[in-house]
Amino acid sequence: NKFLYTVDPKIQPCNESFTAYTSLIRECSCQDCSSSCLPPPVIPNDNIIYYKRLKIYELAVICLYVVFLIAFSAYFVTQYVIYRGKSPTTFIDQSLKELIISNTISLSKHDEQSIFPMVEIRGNQFQQKMHKIMQRLLRQWGQIVATNKIIFSIVPILIVVGLASGIAYRFEVTSDPIEIWSPPNSEFRKQKAFFDSNFGPFYRTEQILLKTTNISYTYSKISGFNTTFGPPLRKEILLELFNIEKNIENLAANFVEHNKTKTVTLKDICFKPSEPHNVYCAMFSVTQYFQNNLTRFNATFRGKDWHTHLFNCINRPETISDSDFGSSSCFSDFSAPLNPKLILAGYNEDANEATMLVITYIVNNYKDSELNRPAKAWEAALIAYLKNYKHPQIEISFISDRSIQDEIDQQSYADILTVSISYLVMFIYVALSLGKFSLNNLSTFFVKQKIFLGFAGVFLVFLSVVSSIGLFCFFDFKVNMIVLEVLPFLILAVGVDNIFLMVHEYRRIQAISGEDTLVYPMIGQMMANVGHGMIVSAAAQVTTFSIGAISNIPAVKSFSLFAAVALAINFFLQMTLFLVIFSLDCIREQSKRPDILCFLQFPNAEEDEFSVSISEKCFDLLSSVTLGKYVKPIILFVFITGWFASLYVVPSVKVGLDQTTALPINSYLQEYFKDAFKYLKSGPPAYFM
């Protein structure tokens, strides 16, 4: 009484949910079966229109450039035909003549008693009135500062010292790329903060890339076939790899914690995924196919050696028992399978043909930077060991988690010398440019020098940078490397302009009014003539950089704030302390005392009408060259051609920050990034939450 029934149950697809009895069985996830994965999003077309392999944008730029060439050629050919054979003065337009005449030096119309030259004021009545008020105030300011030297020397010095003391109060430099370039309220920072708070920050990684000067070779004892192995997969190289890893495992470093010196090794800081059952560190290397065991690597089973086991593990890394190699496992000593892409690099299809070995150590990381001090100390010892490693057949490149910040910090310290040299060169340039040179009278030569004045001007620029940094230190601002490396050069470049304006204007006034005229009135008139330009220039510069503070990128925001304040402080010092020093220098020169050695006096020093400064000589030479008949169109053509070329390549500019550009050229990381971009098959993991 037994019957057979055909069982024909419905086969349920894994990518569909269903109910079994009373339980709901969910569909499989995308990472388990591809049928559950949603189709990838459609990447929108870039909507770029081409015309015979040229983008429309590029074609438009080329057409505009052709139009410019035609217009440029037509204009200069016409000018040549019209003015051929005529005097060069014909080229000067009549309106230009009127402009030159209207800007010639004339006596002040509002003060008939004044002996000082004034520039004629053009514009409507309101503009003229405001300009005159400005001149009057600046004239009074110049005379007040020049006659009250003690007050206007002590007060600025006290202010600068007070601001600069902020550096001693709280000076902190950050070189973390995330802190420098990532906006605090950006979506990336929010997601990273969420991840770090819930799962902890991503592990610290130490990676070594190893390549050799050998060539590939063929091994014929794997299933009777010839198998090619890459250059580093030789026994002598792998034995040396075991030795390197053993030395790294035994590395010890000292660090201070709670005023006590402690020692740390790799086992103290490494990530142990199977702890407490397995206390081995997570280390990814080809030696892990042999559980990092040298005895097992040297073993042979039925005539088969490490080649067979390595080949089998590369092709089947999840193998628990390799029957060709004494039932050895392919799992690592920390009980995890190893993807060949993580430990081998520099191959096309077959991983056994790899030209590079990759060794990666995973180290625990913490949000509290104090807890990372042992890891940083050990990483410093690792870097020192790898820098000193030498082998005739092996080349290594490497990176540790602290490497990038270390190299950036080291570059910043090296830039101290560069900044010092730049300030020294600028001081020499200013001193030589301000002074006049005449070999007819040696006494006059020493009297007319402005070495101390040039030093004072450049030193005040340095003080303005220090004061700006100190001020923001009071408000707990962190200083990034861009501020320390770029700000001194920027303020130096724009901060010395007013020095030349003051000196040249004073000499112009002195030449017209006579050398015996009192210094204080001439200082006042100098400020009346150039002070308003200095104010407008400083206001424009400060405003421009202040606008940059609107940016939410920390590097741009902080740099803009530091620069704006530094420029404002520099202008304040020039209007007070430098003006005092300048008036003292004018008195020294009028008393015929040499520069620096002002306790001496040269009564025989006289003004030489042929004496000129180096800057005047340079500009005379430059103007004679650039204003040549054929040079002007050439300069215009080259400049506009360069502008069109820049416009043409603008779309080709890549967005982003290449890590290598932030590193010194001679950094050991340059070689690592070069090898990583060229050989590596995998990068850091991505997380989806």
XYZ file of C-alpha atoms in Angstrom, residues 14-672:
659
model
C 16.808 34.144 -4.465
C 16.121 37.723 -5.471
C 12.466 37.501 -4.424
C 11.050 37.441 -0.924
C 8.544 34.703 -0.026
C 6.727 33.187 2.931
C 7.754 29.760 4.172
C 5.076 28.489 6.556
C 4.657 31.584 8.721
C 8.105 33.134 8.279
C 8.973 35.821 5.759
C 12.147 35.026 3.872
C 13.751 38.170 2.516
C 15.434 38.313 -0.860
C 19.213 38.061 -1.004
C 21.332 41.151 -0.961
C 23.175 42.606 -3.907
C 26.556 41.469 -2.620
C 25.326 37.847 -2.462
C 23.568 37.603 -5.830
C 23.821 39.958 -8.756
C 20.148 39.534 -9.677
C 19.206 41.603 -6.612
C 21.332 44.519 -7.710
C 19.624 47.544 -9.147
C 20.758 48.649 -12.577
C 23.517 51.245 -12.407
C 22.375 54.827 -12.770
C 22.459 56.218 -16.252
C 25.400 58.559 -16.582
C 24.124 61.701 -18.293
C 25.734 62.621 -21.544
C 28.174 65.489 -21.282
C 26.265 67.188 -24.133
C 29.528 68.179 -25.767
C 29.108 68.829 -29.475
C 31.995 67.994 -31.760
C 32.885 69.272 -35.175
C 35.491 67.103 -36.883
C 37.106 65.987 -33.590
C 37.075 69.535 -32.240
C 34.795 70.551 -29.408
C 32.575 73.511 -30.171
C 34.264 75.438 -27.361
C 37.700 74.807 -28.848
C 36.461 75.730 -32.315
C 34.983 78.980 -30.978
C 38.279 79.928 -29.312
C 40.179 79.207 -32.526
C 37.735 81.322 -34.549
C 38.043 84.220 -32.101
C 41.816 83.982 -32.294
C 41.704 84.072 -36.097
C 39.501 87.178 -35.918
C 42.019 88.765 -33.562
C 44.901 87.956 -35.929
C 43.065 89.551 -38.844
C 42.167 92.675 -36.837
C 45.654 92.891 -35.350
C 47.358 92.616 -38.719
C 44.958 95.077 -40.372
C 45.459 97.675 -37.638
C 49.247 97.665 -37.684
C 49.431 97.543 -41.475
C 47.127 100.575 -41.578
C 49.223 102.393 -38.979
C 52.365 101.638 -40.932
C 50.875 102.954 -44.191
C 49.478 106.134 -42.600
C 52.534 107.121 -40.578
C 55.234 105.808 -42.894
C 58.011 108.365 -43.243
C 56.585 110.699 -40.580
C 58.182 111.843 -37.344
C 57.735 109.530 -34.350
C 56.018 112.377 -32.476
C 53.098 112.034 -34.856
C 52.194 108.791 -33.129
C 51.378 110.693 -29.915
C 47.689 111.395 -29.889
C 46.605 114.948 -29.140
C 44.436 113.794 -26.246
C 47.472 112.060 -24.752
C 49.400 115.334 -24.997
C 46.626 117.133 -23.140
C 46.612 114.439 -20.468
C 50.380 114.782 -19.977
C 50.137 118.572 -19.765
C 47.204 118.436 -17.343
C 49.124 116.150 -14.994
C 52.281 118.221 -14.863
C 53.347 119.569 -11.549
C 51.759 122.883 -10.602
C 51.503 124.981 -7.469
C 48.552 124.458 -5.192
C 45.655 126.644 -6.251
C 44.111 126.715 -2.792
C 47.285 127.848 -1.032
C 49.183 130.614 -2.794
C 51.780 130.724 0.012
C 52.722 127.059 -0.409
C 56.103 126.345 -1.901
C 55.356 122.634 -2.280
C 54.162 121.079 -5.568
C 50.633 119.740 -5.768
C 49.068 117.495 -8.366
C 46.168 119.217 -10.074
C 42.851 117.719 -9.020
C 40.432 116.788 -11.791
C 36.755 115.935 -11.380
C 33.536 117.586 -10.221
C 33.352 120.053 -7.361
C 32.431 117.422 -4.779
C 35.380 115.239 -5.756
C 37.735 118.204 -5.673
C 36.453 119.263 -2.261
C 36.777 115.781 -0.773
C 40.224 115.421 -2.273
C 41.356 118.711 -0.752
C 39.992 117.707 2.652
C 41.838 114.404 2.355
C 45.056 116.158 1.412
C 44.742 118.558 4.330
C 44.175 115.737 6.816
C 47.034 113.667 5.435
C 49.368 116.675 5.467
C 48.536 117.268 9.111
C 48.949 113.567 9.872
C 52.392 113.474 8.303
C 53.552 116.504 10.254
C 52.079 115.218 13.533
C 53.812 111.839 13.188
C 57.115 113.428 12.144
C 57.097 115.836 15.101
C 55.937 113.295 17.722
C 58.376 110.506 17.101
C 58.395 108.980 20.581
C 54.631 108.478 20.814
C 54.302 107.099 17.298
C 57.224 104.767 17.904
C 56.270 103.335 21.287
C 52.534 102.836 20.641
C 52.917 100.758 17.418
C 55.691 98.696 19.020
C 53.510 97.920 22.047
C 50.600 96.961 19.787
C 52.784 94.659 17.687
C 54.297 93.008 20.769
C 50.834 92.506 22.245
C 49.484 90.911 19.078
C 52.566 88.751 18.515
C 52.333 87.402 22.061
C 49.346 85.368 20.891
C 51.833 82.967 19.312
C 53.192 82.165 22.762
C 49.634 81.910 24.123
C 48.321 79.282 21.695
C 50.122 78.443 18.478
C 48.974 75.243 16.793
C 49.813 74.115 13.279
C 47.565 71.672 11.437
C 48.759 69.690 8.441
C 45.827 67.280 8.249
C 44.522 67.495 4.650
C 40.965 66.899 5.854
C 41.147 69.805 8.300
C 42.717 72.044 5.647
C 40.594 71.360 2.570
C 37.295 69.894 3.743
C 34.559 72.327 4.880
C 33.480 71.513 8.459
C 29.789 71.458 7.510
C 30.201 69.513 4.278
C 28.327 66.278 3.700
C 31.623 64.387 3.623
C 32.646 65.649 7.061
C 29.232 64.825 8.497
C 29.348 61.281 7.164
C 32.913 60.809 8.360
C 31.984 62.091 11.813
C 29.046 59.680 11.892
C 31.243 56.759 10.844
C 34.015 57.616 13.308
C 31.544 58.025 16.170
C 29.782 54.728 15.543
C 32.529 52.495 14.179
C 35.720 54.334 15.025
C 38.095 55.956 12.526
C 39.489 53.846 9.724
C 42.607 51.843 10.517
C 46.091 53.239 10.249
C 47.842 51.544 7.331
C 51.505 50.916 6.636
C 52.303 49.697 3.146
C 55.525 48.532 1.494
C 55.953 47.952 -2.242
C 58.784 45.628 -3.269
C 60.175 45.087 -6.746
C 63.365 43.533 -8.063
C 65.790 43.951 -10.914
C 65.359 40.287 -11.935
C 63.388 38.993 -14.891
C 60.458 36.567 -15.082
C 61.128 32.839 -15.232
C 59.281 29.616 -16.105
C 58.526 26.769 -13.671
C 57.463 23.439 -15.181
C 56.410 21.251 -12.222
C 52.831 22.455 -11.787
C 50.457 19.864 -13.280
C 52.932 19.262 -16.089
C 52.526 22.745 -17.544
C 55.029 25.552 -17.877
C 54.042 28.358 -15.526
C 55.553 31.818 -15.610
C 56.388 33.503 -12.317
C 57.121 37.187 -11.958
C 60.568 38.591 -11.054
C 59.955 38.967 -7.285
C 58.497 35.454 -6.914
C 61.910 33.840 -6.571
C 63.015 31.888 -3.525
C 65.900 34.216 -2.622
C 63.576 37.244 -2.836
C 60.828 35.609 -0.798
C 63.359 34.524 1.825
C 64.474 38.132 2.096
C 60.822 39.138 2.376
C 60.456 36.794 5.356
C 63.501 38.482 6.870
C 62.100 41.988 6.312
C 58.798 41.070 7.915
C 60.577 39.475 10.874
C 62.624 42.627 11.428
C 59.512 44.795 11.229
C 57.714 42.557 13.715
C 60.635 42.949 16.139
C 60.858 46.734 15.765
C 60.526 48.527 19.099
C 59.990 52.233 19.699
C 59.929 54.389 22.814
C 57.274 56.959 23.660
C 56.414 59.031 26.716
C 53.114 58.535 28.496
C 52.274 60.121 31.851
C 55.914 61.180 32.232
C 57.043 57.570 31.823
C 59.010 56.122 28.932
C 57.354 53.049 27.465
C 58.225 50.646 24.666
C 55.840 49.647 21.886
C 56.050 46.911 19.236
C 53.808 45.948 16.346
C 51.879 43.412 18.434
C 50.873 46.170 20.858
C 49.180 48.348 18.251
C 48.163 46.111 15.333
C 44.616 45.118 14.457
C 43.865 41.513 15.478
C 40.572 40.550 13.807
C 40.270 37.119 15.493
C 41.299 38.165 18.994
C 41.167 36.600 21.609
C 41.141 33.211 19.841
C 43.867 34.311 17.444
C 46.428 36.909 18.524
C 48.185 37.364 15.179
C 48.238 40.783 13.502
C 46.372 41.553 10.300
C 49.270 41.616 7.857
C 48.742 41.161 4.127
C 51.665 39.613 2.268
C 52.403 36.728 -0.068
C 54.157 35.019 2.853
C 50.752 34.642 4.513
C 49.910 31.889 2.040
C 52.412 29.956 4.168
C 51.010 31.416 7.422
C 54.175 33.506 7.634
C 56.027 30.300 8.522
C 59.501 29.913 7.026
C 59.663 26.166 7.756
C 56.456 25.566 5.843
C 57.738 27.679 2.954
C 60.912 25.556 2.670
C 59.017 22.247 2.850
C 58.417 19.900 -0.088
C 55.649 17.329 -0.559
C 55.985 14.563 -3.116
C 58.430 16.622 -5.154
C 56.284 19.757 -5.051
C 57.575 22.888 -3.379
C 56.345 26.380 -2.579
C 55.723 27.155 -6.278
C 52.787 24.743 -6.387
C 51.211 25.963 -3.169
C 51.650 29.616 -4.148
C 50.097 28.994 -7.564
C 47.136 27.148 -6.030
C 46.539 29.859 -3.414
C 46.713 32.627 -5.988
C 44.021 30.935 -8.061
C 41.958 29.620 -5.099
C 42.718 31.840 -2.074
C 39.809 30.366 -0.089
C 41.418 26.886 -0.084
C 41.473 25.406 3.412
C 43.428 22.264 2.552
C 45.835 22.155 -0.389
C 46.278 18.464 -1.220
C 49.293 19.266 -3.407
C 51.168 20.736 -0.453
C 50.541 18.511 2.542
C 46.973 19.755 3.120
C 48.307 23.221 3.975
C 45.835 26.076 4.147
C 45.904 29.210 2.023
C 44.431 31.229 4.878
C 46.650 33.717 6.679
C 47.928 33.246 10.206
C 45.170 35.616 11.375
C 42.582 33.216 9.829
C 41.489 35.166 6.765
C 41.697 34.428 3.024
C 43.896 36.773 0.997
C 42.812 38.231 -2.314
C 45.827 38.165 -4.678
C 45.058 41.741 -5.740
C 45.922 42.889 -2.227
C 49.379 41.322 -2.110
C 50.526 41.173 -5.745
C 50.722 43.952 -8.310
C 52.081 44.768 -11.721
C 50.403 42.035 -13.792
C 47.749 41.880 -16.500
C 45.738 38.669 -15.975
C 47.771 36.031 -14.151
C 48.724 37.119 -10.637
C 51.651 34.694 -10.600
C 53.295 36.952 -13.203
C 53.295 39.895 -10.782
C 56.241 42.275 -10.910
C 55.663 43.745 -7.462
C 54.948 42.449 -3.966
C 52.708 44.383 -1.588
C 53.025 44.185 2.206
C 50.331 45.931 4.242
C 50.053 46.252 8.023
C 46.772 47.240 9.672
C 47.132 49.266 12.885
C 44.393 50.322 15.283
C 43.268 53.948 15.094
C 41.456 56.127 17.647
C 39.592 59.420 17.623
C 41.611 60.564 20.626
C 45.001 61.570 19.219
C 46.680 60.785 22.543
C 45.803 57.118 22.125
C 47.600 57.117 18.772
C 50.940 58.191 20.247
C 52.271 54.600 20.542
C 51.353 53.906 16.918
C 53.020 57.114 15.729
C 56.176 56.272 17.662
C 56.316 52.804 16.104
C 55.637 54.237 12.646
C 58.601 56.574 13.087
C 60.801 53.539 13.832
C 59.377 51.751 10.781
C 60.162 54.715 8.519
C 63.721 54.892 9.848
C 64.234 51.161 9.224
C 62.871 51.235 5.678
C 64.831 54.363 4.760
C 68.048 52.608 5.747
C 67.185 49.280 4.104
C 69.550 48.268 1.296
C 69.629 45.154 -0.890
C 71.400 44.634 -4.225
C 68.363 43.029 -5.899
C 65.451 44.716 -4.144
C 63.923 48.173 -4.480
C 61.285 49.269 -2.002
C 58.929 52.207 -1.701
C 56.684 52.679 1.284
C 54.210 54.826 3.152
C 52.996 54.934 6.734
C 49.929 56.604 8.139
C 51.976 59.516 9.461
C 54.145 59.909 6.356
C 52.235 62.640 4.518
C 51.898 64.906 7.547
C 55.547 64.320 8.450
C 56.709 65.297 4.981
C 54.503 68.399 4.899
C 55.762 69.442 8.333
C 59.351 68.834 7.288
C 58.819 70.951 4.178
C 57.440 73.785 6.301
C 60.577 73.794 8.434
C 62.703 73.763 5.287
C 60.714 76.761 4.027
C 61.988 78.838 6.949
C 65.291 79.146 5.107
C 63.474 80.013 1.866
C 61.417 82.724 3.573
C 64.542 84.125 5.229
C 66.386 84.259 1.914
C 63.439 85.941 0.195
C 63.251 88.638 2.867
C 67.014 89.151 2.638
C 66.840 89.475 -1.149
C 63.927 91.903 -0.895
C 65.847 93.946 1.671
C 68.847 94.153 -0.657
C 66.597 95.106 -3.569
C 64.787 97.821 -1.603
C 68.018 99.214 -0.168
C 69.720 99.374 -3.559
C 66.638 100.732 -5.325
C 66.016 103.532 -2.831
C 69.630 104.669 -2.635
C 71.286 106.894 -5.238
C 74.652 106.129 -6.747
C 77.313 108.582 -7.787
C 81.013 107.849 -8.007
C 81.888 111.523 -8.469
C 81.595 112.213 -4.744
C 82.097 109.317 -2.320
C 80.687 111.305 0.600
C 77.473 111.902 -1.318
C 77.334 108.198 -2.144
C 77.215 107.195 1.542
C 74.797 109.967 2.510
C 72.274 109.075 -0.204
C 72.017 105.382 0.703
C 68.798 103.993 2.251
C 70.021 100.700 3.688
C 68.548 101.152 7.160
C 65.287 102.514 5.733
C 64.986 99.493 3.433
C 65.663 97.126 6.323
C 63.021 98.885 8.425
C 60.425 98.627 5.661
C 61.010 94.913 5.099
C 61.166 94.182 8.830
C 57.813 95.915 9.367
C 56.326 93.599 6.744
C 57.612 90.636 8.757
C 56.150 92.122 11.955
C 52.758 92.509 10.287
C 52.741 88.792 9.383
C 53.734 87.774 12.916
C 51.129 90.115 14.431
C 48.378 88.724 12.215
C 49.194 85.137 13.207
C 49.411 86.113 16.883
C 46.050 87.885 16.786
C 44.246 84.824 15.447
C 46.016 82.598 17.952
C 44.112 84.493 20.667
C 40.890 83.335 18.963
C 42.039 79.677 18.859
C 42.614 79.646 15.111
C 44.816 76.830 13.864
C 47.548 77.854 11.457
C 47.826 75.694 8.344
C 50.853 75.241 6.145
C 49.461 77.493 3.403
C 49.425 80.443 5.792
C 52.974 79.774 6.953
C 54.377 79.171 3.474
C 52.472 81.636 1.265
C 51.499 84.541 3.525
C 55.051 85.855 4.153
C 55.729 86.002 0.405
C 52.394 87.640 -0.402
C 52.662 90.394 2.206
C 56.290 90.952 1.245
C 55.333 91.357 -2.416
C 52.587 93.947 -1.834
C 53.817 95.476 1.405
C 56.881 97.349 0.150
C 55.162 99.330 -2.617
C 54.327 102.253 -0.353
C 57.987 102.573 0.639
C 58.934 103.436 -2.935
C 56.003 105.850 -3.259
C 57.034 107.767 -0.149
C 60.724 108.006 -1.009
C 60.229 109.003 -4.632
C 57.562 111.591 -3.801
C 59.707 113.086 -1.056
C 62.641 113.423 -3.444
C 60.411 115.102 -6.002
C 59.219 117.610 -3.425
C 62.752 118.125 -2.152
C 64.075 118.764 -5.670
C 61.544 121.549 -6.233
C 61.488 123.137 -2.783
C 65.220 122.875 -2.077
C 67.321 120.763 0.261
C 67.356 123.403 3.011
C 63.580 123.268 3.503
C 62.438 121.848 6.829
C 61.814 118.116 6.806
C 58.481 118.116 8.661
C 56.552 120.249 6.126
C 57.946 118.153 3.279
C 56.875 114.951 5.066
C 53.397 116.423 5.444
C 53.228 117.415 1.783
C 54.473 113.998 0.750
C 51.602 112.368 2.651
C 49.173 114.856 1.100
C 50.271 113.818 -2.380
C 50.532 110.021 -2.027
C 48.630 109.227 1.177
C 45.208 108.977 -0.421
C 46.546 106.497 -2.980
C 48.043 104.425 -0.186
C 44.725 104.407 1.667
C 42.714 103.403 -1.401
C 45.224 100.672 -2.277
C 45.263 99.248 1.261
C 41.466 99.365 1.488
C 41.126 97.547 -1.835
C 43.619 94.857 -0.818
C 42.048 94.275 2.598
C 38.544 94.190 1.099
C 39.581 91.745 -1.613
C 41.046 89.264 0.841
C 38.151 89.741 3.251
C 35.767 88.623 0.515
C 37.747 85.383 0.312
C 36.789 84.697 3.923
C 33.253 83.968 2.703
C 34.513 80.643 1.323
C 33.678 77.597 3.426
C 36.951 75.850 2.512
C 39.121 76.151 5.644
C 42.374 76.753 3.735
C 40.916 79.605 1.684
C 38.992 81.087 4.598
C 41.906 81.153 7.035
C 44.393 82.398 4.449
C 42.070 85.242 3.443
C 41.564 86.324 7.056
C 45.264 86.159 7.908
C 46.208 88.069 4.749
C 43.573 90.788 5.225
C 44.629 91.450 8.818
C 48.347 91.334 7.928
C 47.837 93.926 5.177
C 45.858 96.154 7.543
C 48.565 95.929 10.220
C 51.273 96.579 7.630
C 49.472 99.734 6.479
C 49.093 100.879 10.097
C 52.817 100.394 10.729
C 53.726 102.251 7.547
C 51.532 105.203 8.516
C 53.074 105.405 11.979
C 56.348 103.675 12.795
C 57.778 103.704 9.272
C 56.854 107.363 8.878
C 58.846 108.114 12.034
C 61.850 106.166 10.733
C 61.523 107.860 7.350
C 61.498 111.341 8.895
C 64.609 110.474 10.918
C 66.303 109.242 7.757
C 65.397 112.479 5.959
C 66.897 114.504 8.828
C 70.017 112.345 8.645
C 70.339 112.933 4.920
C 69.739 116.665 5.281
C 72.421 116.785 7.990
C 74.802 115.072 5.528
C 75.352 112.033 7.720
C 76.079 108.619 6.167
C 73.557 105.818 6.317
C 73.855 103.502 9.375
C 76.997 105.323 10.611
C 74.943 108.401 11.365
C 77.244 109.530 14.175
C 79.604 110.700 11.415
C 79.099 113.760 9.248
C 80.289 114.591 5.726
C 80.021 118.374 5.236
C 81.402 118.083 1.708
C 78.571 115.860 0.521
C 76.612 117.642 -2.201
C 73.730 116.703 -4.438
C 74.904 115.274 -7.736
C 72.433 116.068 -10.494
C 73.581 113.000 -12.410
C 73.108 110.547 -9.535
C 70.319 108.036 -10.089
C 69.037 104.947 -8.328
C 69.305 101.423 -9.683
C 65.531 101.243 -10.140
C 65.598 104.374 -12.305
C 68.362 102.882 -14.433
C 66.461 99.609 -14.787
C 63.206 101.300 -15.759
C 64.980 103.572 -18.220
C 66.481 100.520 -19.882
C 63.178 98.632 -19.770
C 61.204 101.527 -21.245
C 63.721 102.067 -24.041
C 63.348 98.404 -25.015
C 59.591 97.872 -24.583
C 58.569 101.152 -26.248
C 60.471 100.372 -29.427
C 58.656 100.733 -32.716
C 58.525 97.002 -33.417
C 58.667 95.713 -29.858
C 55.253 97.040 -28.794
C 53.221 95.042 -31.349
C 55.309 91.941 -30.620
C 54.607 92.231 -26.877
C 50.900 92.749 -27.542
C 50.790 89.778 -29.913
C 52.612 87.434 -27.515
C 50.447 88.460 -24.555
C 47.109 88.018 -26.338
C 48.262 84.762 -27.957
C 49.143 83.437 -24.513
C 45.735 84.529 -23.255
C 43.944 82.633 -26.028
C 46.123 79.569 -25.415
C 45.149 79.643 -21.735
C 41.498 80.038 -22.682
C 41.786 77.029 -24.997
C 43.087 74.651 -22.305
C 40.794 75.804 -19.465
C 38.370 72.836 -19.881
C 41.343 70.459 -19.683
C 42.291 71.582 -16.187
C 41.661 68.683 -13.808
C 39.679 69.352 -10.658
C 41.190 68.009 -7.447
C 44.388 68.035 -5.436
C 47.096 65.559 -6.357
C 48.784 64.397 -3.160
C 52.202 64.458 -4.780
C 51.993 68.209 -5.428
C 51.868 68.877 -1.688
C 55.067 66.915 -1.065
C 58.710 67.885 -1.534
C 60.201 66.753 -4.838
C 62.855 64.696 -3.054
C 60.399 63.035 -0.650
C 60.505 59.242 -0.377
C 56.725 59.302 -0.873
C 57.124 60.459 -4.462
C 58.521 57.046 -5.386
C 55.718 55.294 -3.492
